[in-house]
Amino acid sequence: MKFLGLRFVELPKMLAASTRLIWSPVSLYGLFFTRLFGSLDQIGQREFIRILSTFAISPPPGNLRLGRHWALTHSRVRQAQVFSALAGPYMGGGHKKGRTYDWPLNHLADGHGEVTPRSFMTLMIEAARNSGHLSSQVFTADGIRDGLRAASKVRLDQLSLEFPWAKRVLAPLSYLQVPCEPEAVVERWQATSTVNAVMARANRREFLPPFNPNDDEQDEIKLMSTLIGEGILTMRADNRVDMPDLFRVAARLLRKGGVAPEL
């Protein structure tokens, strides 16, 4: 129990001294292209170099120090050209479904607009596995969507390690369509005694509580504020609650026209 007390005392100091690593879209694609070339056999590398040559892009240098000067590690325009060659330009028959280069970045972002390398690479790896062998492309739109489902599951599992209460809090929201009014979320939590169940475990010192129980506000609203602060939920300009696809798909919430969760 002394250890738990130490956690409360030392946590603010640790947070104050921490450094956040934020990956830019160009850095994420740079990681992807570098890893992609390194994982290919000789035949695959020759084919990849052939694709690069159509855009007058040189092969990646063998020296890591020189790698940062490779076009595919720093040029968004070049990255988009090559990825369009691998996946096609759009996520459907036209531009309305979005560009393939932008789509993973937009759908893997949390509520703070950040995308982690692990989520990005998970999507790409699973997209390649699920794109089939009959297509002339390395990636298909359906394969990329399957990659999002895999990345969402990995991120939700990771989230439950960071916050052991997360899955208990999100489970009652299954098949709720977002964006929605905050009252719809509160009603789901109240109907399933979610806050009481989570706080009972916190009182048994299984984990830190998700909010300060002494604050003068409805418990469900405090819980919602915590999820917004962690980027798991967002609040729209019209005061409706939303959830980024990174969490929504694995948590099985619905969105009109969005990627459907696995049933």
Coordinates of C-alpha atoms in Angstrom, one line a residue:
M1 CA 0.0 0.0 0.0
K2 CA 3.0 2.3 0.6
F3 CA 3.8 1.9 -3.1
L4 CA 0.4 3.2 -4.1
G5 CA 0.9 6.2 -1.9
L6 CA 4.3 6.8 -3.6
R7 CA 2.6 6.7 -7.0
F8 CA 0.2 9.5 -6.0
V9 CA 3.1 11.7 -4.7
E10 CA 5.7 11.0 -7.5
L11 CA 3.4 11.0 -10.5
P12 CA 3.1 14.8 -10.9
K13 CA 6.9 15.1 -10.8
M14 CA 7.3 12.3 -13.4
L15 CA 4.8 14.0 -15.7
A16 CA 6.5 17.4 -15.3
A17 CA 9.8 15.9 -16.4
S18 CA 8.4 13.8 -19.2
T19 CA 8.9 14.4 -22.9
R20 CA 6.2 13.7 -25.4
L21 CA 7.3 12.1 -28.7
I22 CA 5.0 13.2 -31.5
W23 CA 5.4 11.6 -34.9
S24 CA 4.5 13.7 -37.9
P25 CA 2.7 12.2 -40.9
V26 CA 5.9 12.4 -43.0
S27 CA 7.9 10.7 -40.3
L28 CA 5.4 7.8 -40.1
Y29 CA 5.5 7.2 -43.8
G30 CA 9.3 7.6 -43.8
L31 CA 9.4 4.8 -41.2
F32 CA 7.0 2.7 -43.3
F33 CA 8.9 3.0 -46.6
T34 CA 12.3 2.3 -44.9
R35 CA 10.9 -0.8 -43.2
L36 CA 9.1 -1.9 -46.4
F37 CA 12.3 -1.8 -48.4
G38 CA 14.3 -3.6 -45.8
S39 CA 11.7 -6.4 -45.5
L40 CA 11.6 -7.2 -49.3
D41 CA 13.6 -10.0 -51.0
Q42 CA 15.8 -9.2 -54.0
I43 CA 12.9 -9.6 -56.5
G44 CA 10.7 -7.3 -54.3
Q45 CA 13.4 -4.7 -54.0
R46 CA 14.0 -4.6 -57.7
E47 CA 10.3 -4.1 -58.3
F48 CA 10.2 -1.4 -55.7
I49 CA 13.2 0.4 -57.2
R50 CA 11.4 0.2 -60.6
I51 CA 8.4 2.0 -59.1
L52 CA 10.7 4.6 -57.6
S53 CA 12.4 5.2 -60.9
T54 CA 9.0 6.1 -62.5
F55 CA 9.0 9.2 -60.2
A56 CA 12.8 9.8 -60.5
I57 CA 13.3 8.8 -56.9
S58 CA 16.6 7.1 -56.1
P59 CA 16.8 3.8 -54.1
P60 CA 17.3 4.1 -50.4
P61 CA 20.9 4.5 -49.3
G62 CA 22.4 1.7 -47.3
N63 CA 23.8 4.1 -44.7
L64 CA 21.3 5.0 -41.9
R65 CA 22.8 8.4 -41.5
L66 CA 22.2 9.2 -45.2
G67 CA 18.7 7.7 -45.0
R68 CA 17.3 11.0 -43.7
H69 CA 18.1 12.6 -47.1
W70 CA 16.2 9.9 -49.0
A71 CA 13.1 11.5 -50.6
L72 CA 10.7 9.0 -49.0
T73 CA 11.8 10.0 -45.5
H74 CA 11.1 13.7 -45.9
S75 CA 9.0 14.6 -48.9
R76 CA 5.2 14.3 -48.5
V77 CA 4.7 14.8 -52.2
R78 CA 7.0 11.9 -53.1
Q79 CA 5.5 9.7 -50.4
A80 CA 2.0 10.3 -51.7
Q81 CA 3.1 9.5 -55.3
V82 CA 4.7 6.2 -54.3
F83 CA 1.9 5.1 -52.0
S84 CA -0.7 5.9 -54.6
A85 CA 1.3 3.6 -56.9
L86 CA 1.1 0.8 -54.3
A87 CA -2.5 1.4 -53.2
G88 CA -4.2 3.4 -55.9
P89 CA -5.0 7.1 -55.4
Y90 CA -8.4 6.8 -53.7
M91 CA -10.2 4.6 -51.1
G92 CA -13.0 4.0 -53.7
G93 CA -14.0 4.9 -57.2
G94 CA -13.3 8.6 -56.7
H95 CA -12.0 11.3 -54.4
K96 CA -15.1 11.3 -52.2
K97 CA -13.9 8.3 -50.2
G98 CA -10.6 10.0 -49.5
R99 CA -7.0 9.6 -50.7
T100 CA -5.2 6.5 -49.7
Y101 CA -2.2 8.4 -48.5
D102 CA -4.3 10.5 -46.0
W103 CA -6.8 7.9 -45.0
P104 CA -4.7 5.9 -42.5
L105 CA -3.5 9.1 -40.9
N106 CA -7.0 10.5 -40.5
H107 CA -8.4 7.3 -39.1
L108 CA -5.6 6.4 -36.7
A109 CA -5.5 9.7 -35.0
D110 CA -6.6 9.9 -31.4
G111 CA -8.6 12.8 -30.0
H112 CA -5.5 15.0 -29.9
G113 CA -4.7 14.3 -33.5
E114 CA -1.7 12.1 -32.8
V115 CA -0.8 8.8 -34.5
T116 CA 1.6 6.4 -33.0
P117 CA 4.1 4.3 -35.0
R118 CA 2.7 1.1 -33.6
S119 CA -0.8 1.8 -34.8
F120 CA 0.5 3.0 -38.2
M121 CA 2.7 0.0 -38.8
T122 CA 0.0 -2.4 -37.6
L123 CA -2.5 -1.0 -40.1
M124 CA 0.1 -1.3 -43.0
I125 CA 1.1 -4.8 -42.1
E126 CA -2.4 -6.1 -41.8
A127 CA -3.5 -4.1 -44.9
A128 CA -0.8 -5.9 -47.0
R129 CA -1.9 -9.3 -45.6
N130 CA -5.6 -8.7 -46.3
S131 CA -5.3 -7.1 -49.8
G132 CA -5.2 -10.5 -51.6
H133 CA -2.9 -11.7 -54.4
L134 CA -5.2 -11.1 -57.4
S135 CA -4.9 -7.3 -57.3
S136 CA -2.3 -5.4 -59.2
Q137 CA -1.8 -3.3 -56.2
V138 CA 0.1 -4.0 -53.0
F139 CA -2.8 -2.5 -51.0
T140 CA -6.5 -2.4 -51.6
A141 CA -9.1 -0.1 -50.0
D142 CA -10.7 -3.1 -48.3
G143 CA -7.3 -4.3 -47.1
I144 CA -6.6 -0.8 -45.6
R145 CA -9.9 -0.9 -43.8
D146 CA -9.1 -4.3 -42.4
G147 CA -5.8 -2.9 -41.3
L148 CA -7.7 -0.2 -39.3
R149 CA -9.7 -2.9 -37.5
A150 CA -6.5 -4.7 -36.5
A151 CA -4.8 -1.4 -35.4
S152 CA -7.9 -0.5 -33.4
K153 CA -7.9 -3.8 -31.6
V154 CA -4.2 -3.5 -30.7
R155 CA -4.7 0.1 -29.5
L156 CA -7.6 -0.9 -27.3
D157 CA -5.6 -3.7 -25.7
Q158 CA -2.8 -1.3 -25.2
L159 CA -5.2 1.2 -23.6
S160 CA -6.4 -1.4 -21.1
L161 CA -2.8 -1.8 -19.9
E162 CA -2.5 1.9 -19.4
F163 CA -6.0 2.2 -17.8
P164 CA -7.3 -1.1 -16.4
W165 CA -10.8 0.4 -16.2
A166 CA -11.0 1.3 -19.9
K167 CA -12.7 -1.8 -21.4
R168 CA -15.3 -1.8 -18.6
V169 CA -16.1 1.8 -19.4
L170 CA -16.3 1.3 -23.1
A171 CA -18.2 -2.0 -23.2
P172 CA -21.6 -0.4 -22.4
L173 CA -21.2 1.9 -25.4
S174 CA -21.2 -1.0 -27.9
Y175 CA -23.4 -0.3 -30.9
L176 CA -24.0 3.3 -29.8
Q177 CA -23.9 5.5 -32.9
V178 CA -21.6 8.5 -32.7
P179 CA -21.6 11.4 -32.7
C180 CA -24.3 11.5 -30.1
E181 CA -25.6 13.7 -27.3
P182 CA -23.6 13.3 -24.0
E183 CA -26.8 12.1 -22.4
A184 CA -26.8 8.9 -24.5
V185 CA -23.4 8.0 -23.1
V186 CA -24.4 8.8 -19.5
E187 CA -27.6 6.7 -19.9
R188 CA -25.5 3.7 -21.0
W189 CA -23.2 4.0 -18.0
Q190 CA -26.0 4.5 -15.6
A191 CA -28.0 1.5 -16.9
T192 CA -24.9 -0.7 -16.4
S193 CA -23.7 0.8 -13.1
T194 CA -20.4 1.4 -14.8
V195 CA -19.1 4.2 -12.5
N196 CA -20.0 2.2 -9.4
A197 CA -18.2 -0.9 -10.7
V198 CA -15.1 1.1 -11.6
M199 CA -14.9 3.0 -8.4
A200 CA -15.5 -0.1 -6.3
R201 CA -12.4 -1.6 -7.9
A202 CA -10.4 1.6 -7.4
N203 CA -11.4 1.6 -3.8
R204 CA -10.0 -1.9 -3.5
R205 CA -6.7 -0.3 -4.8
E206 CA -6.7 -2.4 -8.0
F207 CA -5.9 0.7 -9.9
L208 CA -6.0 4.5 -9.7
P209 CA -9.5 6.0 -10.0
P210 CA -10.2 7.6 -13.4
F211 CA -11.4 10.8 -11.7
N212 CA -11.4 12.6 -8.4
P213 CA -14.5 11.4 -6.6
N214 CA -14.5 14.6 -4.4
D215 CA -15.0 17.0 -7.3
D216 CA -18.5 18.6 -7.4
E217 CA -19.8 17.2 -10.6
Q218 CA -21.8 14.2 -11.7
D219 CA -19.6 11.1 -11.8
E220 CA -20.5 10.2 -15.3
I221 CA -19.6 13.7 -16.5
K222 CA -16.2 13.4 -14.7
L223 CA -15.6 10.1 -16.4
M224 CA -16.4 11.6 -19.7
S225 CA -14.0 14.4 -19.1
T226 CA -11.3 11.9 -18.3
L227 CA -11.9 10.1 -21.6
I228 CA -11.8 13.4 -23.5
G229 CA -8.6 14.4 -21.8
E230 CA -7.0 11.1 -22.8
G231 CA -8.1 11.5 -26.4
I232 CA -10.5 8.5 -26.3
L233 CA -13.5 10.7 -26.7
T234 CA -13.9 14.1 -28.4
M235 CA -16.4 16.9 -28.0
R236 CA -17.6 18.4 -31.2
A237 CA -18.4 22.1 -31.8
D238 CA -22.1 21.3 -31.5
N239 CA -21.5 19.7 -28.1
R240 CA -22.0 16.1 -29.3
V241 CA -19.7 13.4 -28.2
D242 CA -17.6 11.5 -30.7
M243 CA -15.0 8.8 -30.6
P244 CA -12.0 8.6 -33.0
D245 CA -12.0 5.5 -35.2
L246 CA -8.7 4.4 -33.5
F247 CA -10.8 3.4 -30.5
R248 CA -14.4 3.3 -32.0
V249 CA -13.9 0.3 -34.3
A250 CA -12.6 -2.1 -31.6
A251 CA -15.0 -0.7 -29.0
R252 CA -17.8 -1.5 -31.5
L253 CA -19.4 1.9 -31.7
L254 CA -21.1 2.8 -35.0
R255 CA -20.7 5.7 -37.3
K256 CA -22.8 6.4 -40.4
G257 CA -20.7 5.7 -43.4
G258 CA -17.7 4.7 -41.2
V259 CA -15.7 1.5 -41.1
A260 CA -17.9 -1.1 -39.5
P261 CA -16.6 -3.0 -36.4
E262 CA -16.3 -6.7 -36.5
L263 CA -19.5 -8.4 -35.2

